[in-house]
Short mmCIF file of C-alpha atoms and ligand atoms in Angstrom, two decimals:
data_model
loop_
_atom_site.label_atom_id
_atom_site.label_comp_id
_atom_site.label_asym_id
_atom_site.label_seq_id
_atom_site.Cartn_x
_atom_site.Cartn_y
_atom_site.Cartn_z
CA MET A 1 104.82 107.64 120.07
CA ILE A 2 101.14 108.76 119.67
CA PRO A 3 99.44 107.76 116.09
CA ALA A 4 98.45 110.67 113.87
CA SER A 5 94.65 111.42 114.43
CA PHE A 6 92.01 109.25 112.83
CA ASP A 7 88.10 108.64 112.77
CA TYR A 8 87.01 105.22 113.75
CA VAL A 9 84.01 102.88 112.82
CA ALA A 10 83.23 99.28 114.40
CA PRO A 11 80.71 97.79 111.88
CA LYS A 12 78.66 94.84 112.96
CA THR A 13 78.77 92.93 109.78
CA LEU A 14 80.84 92.29 106.87
CA PRO A 15 78.80 94.22 104.23
CA GLU A 16 78.97 97.22 106.56
CA ALA A 17 82.78 97.11 106.59
CA VAL A 18 83.01 96.83 103.03
CA ALA A 19 80.70 99.96 102.52
CA GLU A 20 82.81 101.74 104.80
CA LEU A 21 86.13 100.83 102.99
CA VAL A 22 84.33 101.86 99.72
CA LYS A 23 83.18 105.43 101.07
CA HIS A 24 86.52 106.21 102.43
CA GLY A 25 88.81 104.82 99.76
CA ASP A 26 92.39 104.87 100.21
CA GLU A 27 92.21 106.64 103.40
CA ALA A 28 90.62 103.76 105.50
CA LYS A 29 92.41 101.02 106.78
CA VAL A 30 90.77 97.61 108.67
CA LEU A 31 92.04 96.90 112.06
CA ALA A 32 91.87 93.38 113.44
CA GLY A 33 94.23 92.54 116.29
CA GLY A 34 96.08 95.71 115.75
CA HIS A 35 99.42 94.18 116.65
CA SER A 36 101.17 95.03 113.38
CA LEU A 37 99.06 98.01 112.30
CA ILE A 38 98.85 100.11 115.69
CA PRO A 39 102.70 99.93 116.01
CA LEU A 40 103.20 101.18 112.35
CA MET A 41 100.77 104.02 113.12
CA LYS A 42 102.72 104.80 116.35
CA LEU A 43 105.87 105.22 114.33
CA ARG A 44 103.73 107.06 111.74
CA LEU A 45 104.70 104.61 108.95
CA SER A 46 101.10 103.88 108.33
CA THR A 47 98.87 107.35 108.88
CA PRO A 48 95.35 105.94 107.87
CA SER A 49 92.69 108.62 108.68
CA PHE A 50 90.01 106.05 108.93
CA ILE A 51 89.96 102.87 110.79
CA VAL A 52 87.66 100.20 110.09
CA ASP A 53 87.72 97.78 113.08
CA ILE A 54 86.33 94.48 112.19
CA GLY A 55 86.79 93.21 115.80
CA ARG A 56 83.14 93.38 116.72
CA ILE A 57 81.95 91.33 113.60
CA LYS A 58 80.45 88.16 114.69
CA ASP A 59 81.31 84.74 113.33
CA LEU A 60 84.87 85.69 112.12
CA ASN A 61 86.42 83.68 114.86
CA TYR A 62 86.06 79.73 114.17
CA ILE A 63 88.08 76.86 113.16
CA ARG A 64 86.06 73.92 111.48
CA GLU A 65 86.76 70.94 109.23
CA ALA A 66 84.05 70.36 106.50
CA ASP A 67 83.97 69.15 102.74
CA GLY A 68 87.52 68.30 102.45
CA HIS A 69 89.12 71.49 104.40
CA ILE A 70 89.89 73.11 107.54
CA ALA A 71 88.62 76.74 107.61
CA PHE A 72 89.68 79.63 109.92
CA GLY A 73 87.72 82.67 110.29
CA ALA A 74 89.84 85.91 109.55
CA LEU A 75 89.92 86.80 113.57
CA THR A 76 90.68 83.46 114.99
CA THR A 77 93.49 84.48 117.16
CA HIS A 78 97.12 82.90 117.08
CA HIS A 79 96.17 81.51 120.98
CA ASP A 80 93.07 79.75 119.55
CA ILE A 81 95.09 78.11 116.76
CA GLU A 82 97.85 77.41 118.99
CA PHE A 83 95.43 75.36 121.64
CA SER A 84 92.82 73.97 119.08
CA ASP A 85 92.73 69.98 119.34
CA LEU A 86 91.47 70.06 115.85
CA VAL A 87 94.69 71.95 114.71
CA LYS A 88 96.92 69.94 116.83
CA ARG A 89 95.78 66.72 115.28
CA ARG A 90 95.21 67.82 111.63
CA LEU A 91 97.66 70.69 110.98
CA PRO A 92 100.30 70.57 113.65
CA VAL A 93 102.25 72.93 111.49
CA LEU A 94 99.72 75.68 112.21
CA SER A 95 99.76 74.77 116.11
CA SER A 96 103.46 74.67 115.91
CA ALA A 97 104.01 78.13 114.42
CA ALA A 98 101.48 79.80 116.44
CA SER A 99 102.97 78.82 119.70
CA GLN A 100 106.03 80.41 118.48
CA ILE A 101 104.76 83.94 117.49
CA GLY A 102 105.72 86.75 119.78
CA ASP A 103 104.53 86.47 123.42
CA PRO A 104 101.04 85.47 125.14
CA GLN A 105 99.89 89.01 125.01
CA VAL A 106 100.46 89.05 121.24
CA ARG A 107 98.84 85.65 120.54
CA ASN A 108 95.63 86.70 122.56
CA ARG A 109 95.11 89.52 120.17
CA GLY A 110 96.66 88.87 116.77
CA THR A 111 94.73 87.19 114.14
CA ILE A 112 95.38 84.94 111.40
CA GLY A 113 93.73 86.91 109.32
CA GLY A 114 95.89 89.95 110.07
CA ALA A 115 98.75 88.10 110.10
CA ALA A 116 98.11 87.00 106.52
CA ALA A 117 97.16 90.23 105.31
CA HIS A 118 100.13 92.14 106.86
CA ALA A 119 102.34 89.97 104.48
CA ASP A 120 105.53 90.12 106.44
CA PRO A 121 108.11 88.12 104.97
CA PHE A 122 109.35 87.33 108.54
CA GLY A 123 105.82 86.62 109.77
CA ASP A 124 105.38 82.79 110.63
CA PHE A 125 102.02 82.27 109.36
CA PRO A 126 102.58 83.20 105.70
CA ALA A 127 105.10 80.45 104.86
CA CYS A 128 102.99 77.84 106.52
CA LEU A 129 99.76 79.02 104.57
CA LEU A 130 101.94 78.98 101.39
CA ALA A 131 103.15 75.27 102.01
CA LEU A 132 99.63 74.26 103.09
CA ASP A 133 98.26 75.34 99.66
CA ALA A 134 95.56 77.83 101.54
CA GLU A 135 92.67 79.58 100.02
CA PHE A 136 92.03 82.97 100.83
CA LYS A 137 88.15 83.84 100.68
CA VAL A 138 87.80 87.77 100.39
CA VAL A 139 84.64 89.89 100.50
CA GLY A 140 84.40 93.11 98.29
CA PRO A 141 81.89 95.73 96.90
CA ARG A 142 81.31 93.13 93.67
CA GLY A 143 80.93 90.10 96.22
CA GLU A 144 83.50 87.28 97.13
CA ARG A 145 86.46 85.84 95.58
CA THR A 146 88.97 83.33 96.35
CA ILE A 147 92.77 83.90 96.12
CA ALA A 148 95.24 81.19 96.04
CA ALA A 149 98.38 81.44 98.67
CA LYS A 150 100.86 81.37 95.70
CA ASP A 151 99.33 84.58 94.50
CA PHE A 152 98.09 86.30 97.85
CA PHE A 153 101.49 87.21 99.17
CA VAL A 154 102.68 89.69 96.57
CA GLU A 155 105.84 91.63 98.21
CA THR A 156 106.91 92.68 101.46
CA PHE A 157 103.76 94.13 103.48
CA THR A 158 101.63 93.84 99.93
CA ASN A 159 99.11 91.18 99.56
CA ALA A 160 96.62 90.67 96.56
CA LEU A 161 93.52 92.27 98.39
CA GLU A 162 91.75 95.34 96.73
CA PRO A 163 91.82 98.51 99.18
CA GLN A 164 88.08 97.61 99.51
CA GLU A 165 88.39 93.98 100.16
CA VAL A 166 88.33 92.23 103.42
CA LEU A 167 89.69 88.94 104.02
CA ARG A 168 86.93 86.60 105.59
CA GLU A 169 88.21 83.27 105.76
CA ILE A 170 91.43 81.17 105.29
CA ARG A 171 90.94 77.58 104.10
CA VAL A 172 93.40 74.67 103.92
CA PRO A 173 92.70 71.54 102.49
CA SER A 174 92.47 68.68 104.63
CA PRO A 175 95.70 66.66 104.75
CA PRO A 176 95.38 63.06 103.78
CA GLU A 177 96.17 59.97 105.89
CA GLY A 178 99.70 59.70 106.99
CA SER A 179 100.62 63.48 106.67
CA ALA A 180 102.69 65.50 109.49
CA GLY A 181 103.62 68.91 109.58
CA THR A 182 106.08 71.16 111.66
CA TYR A 183 107.43 74.55 111.79
CA LEU A 184 111.02 75.18 112.72
CA LYS A 185 111.93 78.68 113.62
CA PHE A 186 115.51 80.17 114.34
CA SER A 187 115.73 83.47 116.11
CA ARG A 188 118.53 85.04 118.43
CA ARG A 189 116.26 85.70 121.52
CA SER A 190 113.24 83.55 122.69
CA GLN A 191 109.91 85.11 121.54
CA ASP A 192 111.74 87.03 118.83
CA TRP A 193 111.14 87.26 115.00
CA ALA A 194 112.46 84.54 112.80
CA ILE A 195 115.92 85.09 111.22
CA VAL A 196 114.91 82.16 108.89
CA ALA A 197 111.93 79.47 109.73
CA VAL A 198 110.78 76.52 107.80
CA ALA A 199 107.22 74.92 107.42
CA ALA A 200 107.06 71.51 106.43
CA GLN A 201 104.17 69.41 105.39
CA VAL A 202 105.01 65.73 104.41
CA THR A 203 102.75 62.66 103.55
CA VAL A 204 104.50 59.22 103.75
CA LYS A 205 103.03 56.25 102.13
CA GLY A 206 104.51 53.07 102.87
CA HIS A 207 108.17 54.20 103.22
CA ALA A 208 107.93 56.65 100.10
CA VAL A 209 107.27 60.36 100.45
CA GLU A 210 104.13 60.93 98.62
CA ARG A 211 103.68 64.53 99.23
CA VAL A 212 106.13 67.25 100.34
CA ALA A 213 105.52 70.96 100.98
CA ILE A 214 108.19 73.29 102.37
CA GLY A 215 107.59 76.93 103.02
CA LEU A 216 110.09 79.41 103.82
CA THR A 217 110.22 82.46 106.25
CA GLY A 218 112.68 85.21 106.04
CA MET A 219 114.46 83.85 102.63
CA GLY A 220 113.04 86.85 100.10
CA SER A 221 110.71 89.86 100.13
CA ARG A 222 107.77 87.14 100.57
CA PRO A 223 107.31 83.88 101.86
CA LEU A 224 108.74 80.99 99.34
CA ARG A 225 108.15 77.29 98.65
CA GLY A 226 111.39 75.36 98.67
CA SER A 227 110.21 73.81 95.43
CA ALA A 228 113.71 72.31 94.76
CA VAL A 229 113.65 70.42 98.09
CA GLU A 230 110.08 69.17 97.01
CA GLN A 231 111.18 68.09 93.60
CA ALA A 232 114.29 66.16 94.89
CA LEU A 233 112.20 64.37 97.57
CA ARG A 234 108.70 63.55 96.11
CA GLY A 235 108.62 59.77 95.50
CA LYS A 236 111.82 59.08 97.24
CA PRO A 237 112.24 56.81 100.39
CA ALA A 238 111.73 58.89 103.30
CA HIS A 239 115.47 57.99 104.65
CA ALA A 240 118.02 60.09 106.21
CA GLU A 241 120.26 60.04 103.21
CA GLU A 242 117.31 61.30 100.62
CA ILE A 243 116.15 64.02 103.15
CA ARG A 244 119.59 65.54 103.61
CA ALA A 245 120.20 65.53 99.89
CA ALA A 246 116.92 67.07 99.21
CA ALA A 247 117.23 69.69 102.16
CA ASP A 248 120.54 70.88 100.74
CA ARG A 249 118.61 72.46 97.96
CA ALA A 250 116.40 74.64 100.44
CA ALA A 251 117.87 77.90 99.53
CA ASP A 252 117.79 77.25 95.74
CA GLY A 253 115.99 80.43 94.13
CA SER A 254 115.86 82.23 97.39
CA ASP A 255 117.06 85.79 97.89
CA PRO A 256 117.72 86.25 101.27
CA PRO A 257 118.10 90.02 102.74
CA GLN A 258 121.36 91.25 104.41
CA ASP A 259 120.32 92.71 108.00
CA LEU A 260 121.75 93.35 111.35
CA ASN A 261 120.94 89.77 112.54
CA ALA A 262 122.17 87.70 109.43
CA SER A 263 124.10 87.57 106.08
CA PRO A 264 122.41 86.08 103.07
CA GLU A 265 125.10 83.25 103.15
CA TYR A 266 124.00 82.49 106.78
CA ARG A 267 120.33 82.41 106.23
CA ARG A 268 121.03 80.14 103.24
CA HIS A 269 122.96 77.63 105.66
CA LEU A 270 119.89 77.86 108.15
CA ALA A 271 117.23 77.03 105.76
CA THR A 272 119.22 74.18 104.65
CA VAL A 273 119.66 72.92 108.44
CA LEU A 274 116.24 73.92 109.64
CA THR A 275 114.72 71.86 106.45
CA ARG A 276 116.79 68.93 107.12
CA ARG A 277 115.71 69.08 110.69
CA ALA A 278 111.96 69.74 110.15
CA LEU A 279 111.93 66.67 107.55
CA GLU A 280 113.66 64.19 109.80
CA GLN A 281 111.46 65.38 112.68
CA VAL A 282 108.02 64.70 110.44
CA THR A 283 109.10 61.47 108.98
CA GLY A 284 110.45 60.04 112.45
CA HIS A 285 114.15 59.90 111.51
CA HIS A 286 116.38 61.30 114.03
C1 LIG B 1 105.65 92.57 120.20
C2 LIG B 1 105.42 91.88 118.90
C3 LIG B 1 105.96 90.77 118.53
C4 LIG B 1 105.44 90.02 117.50
N1 LIG B 1 106.22 88.93 117.09
C5 LIG B 1 105.79 88.08 115.78
C6 LIG B 1 106.26 87.08 115.37
O1 LIG B 1 107.23 86.47 116.09
N2 LIG B 1 105.93 86.30 114.30
C7 LIG B 1 104.94 86.78 113.70
O2 LIG B 1 104.31 86.22 112.57
N3 LIG B 1 104.02 87.84 114.16
C8 LIG B 1 104.61 88.53 115.22
N4 LIG B 1 104.03 89.93 115.39
C9 LIG B 1 102.78 90.29 114.73
C10 LIG B 1 101.47 89.57 115.08
O3 LIG B 1 101.29 88.13 114.57
C11 LIG B 1 100.23 90.54 114.53
O4 LIG B 1 99.13 90.08 115.45
C12 LIG B 1 100.15 90.16 113.18
O5 LIG B 1 101.09 90.27 112.32
C13 LIG B 1 98.94 90.91 112.55
O6 LIG B 1 97.53 90.39 113.21
P1 LIG B 1 96.59 91.39 113.85
O7 LIG B 1 95.36 90.91 113.96
O8 LIG B 1 97.03 91.98 115.03
O9 LIG B 1 96.27 92.49 112.63
P2 LIG B 1 96.19 94.23 112.48
O10 LIG B 1 97.58 94.95 113.08
O11 LIG B 1 94.91 94.73 112.96
O12 LIG B 1 96.30 94.34 110.86
C14 LIG B 1 97.44 93.94 110.27
C15 LIG B 1 97.46 94.66 108.67
O13 LIG B 1 96.30 93.53 107.85
C16 LIG B 1 95.24 94.24 107.76
N5 LIG B 1 94.14 93.39 107.88
C17 LIG B 1 93.81 92.83 109.23
N6 LIG B 1 92.83 91.93 109.04
C18 LIG B 1 92.28 92.02 107.95
C19 LIG B 1 91.36 91.39 107.11
N7 LIG B 1 90.39 90.48 107.76
N8 LIG B 1 91.17 91.46 106.07
C20 LIG B 1 91.85 92.45 105.17
N9 LIG B 1 92.94 93.28 105.72
C21 LIG B 1 93.34 92.85 107.10
C22 LIG B 1 95.13 95.61 108.42
O14 LIG B 1 94.69 96.52 107.50
C23 LIG B 1 96.79 95.85 108.32
O15 LIG B 1 97.19 96.46 107.35
C24 LIG B 1 104.47 90.65 116.65
C25 LIG B 1 103.63 91.70 116.86
C26 LIG B 1 104.31 92.32 118.20
C27 LIG B 1 103.50 93.62 118.63
#
């Protein structure tokens, strides 16, 4: 299908992009990698009459560690995250998730900013960013503000941005020594969307689990934290028995959808199995 007609502008700077959004109000949409927006426009599920393409803005594609956090420019592609040595070393949960998003074409064009802003409960980055306590730096007509991940993902396809705001950067606190993470995704076909997926980020000190964060994909209308698992495992030995008992609580408080792929019961089961496997993997118990 061909999208409805629209006007297009490709500003060179963020302030120009914000000015265009202010000028065109609700009619305007930001375009980044286009791998979620364009399909929606082709199906006419989204019909913006004005597109603000931020793809030409310089200095929005970077990954760097400074001042206790790892920062991702909003236009950093899934591919760049997948192959970044810094991310592999410091945040393997994100390289692992990036490598499982769609196919190479999608990973070459899709951006972390777009994937976050799209707020798809089946998207892979949102649950990771929630588990990592990411912060979102956004720019709007009144300047810059910061949104915590727990507030950023509001509902299916709804984020906490005002219509005239652009996401500029995503910051993840640098994990302490002894941290490890992974993202386990279950789908029916290779390269497909998740039925359920689990992000696990754990810090082990001595033999005890000092910090643990679980993010769940596909278990509700937005990404969820596996809070019951976290509570059950924090401070406990990183042993198989404790891990199994904690992982059994992965679906507590979730509201998984029913669709053609899976029933809510099946998703709850998957969440517990994937959480156990992810925790075993990151703590070295197999
Ligand atoms: C065939 C296919 C398979 C896919 N498989 C997966 C998968 O397995 N897992 C997965 O997670 N994703 C998957 N995707 C989606 C892909 O990851 C998209 O790239 C991503 O969801 C959106 O990123 P984008 O840069 O393409 O954003 P766009 O499509 O350009 O934008 C998406 C939305 O975010 C808004 N937006 C974008 N950037 C900003 C910004 N900086 N500030 C404010 N708003 C912004 C846009 O206005 C739009 O509403 C798939 C896509 C395709 C086409």
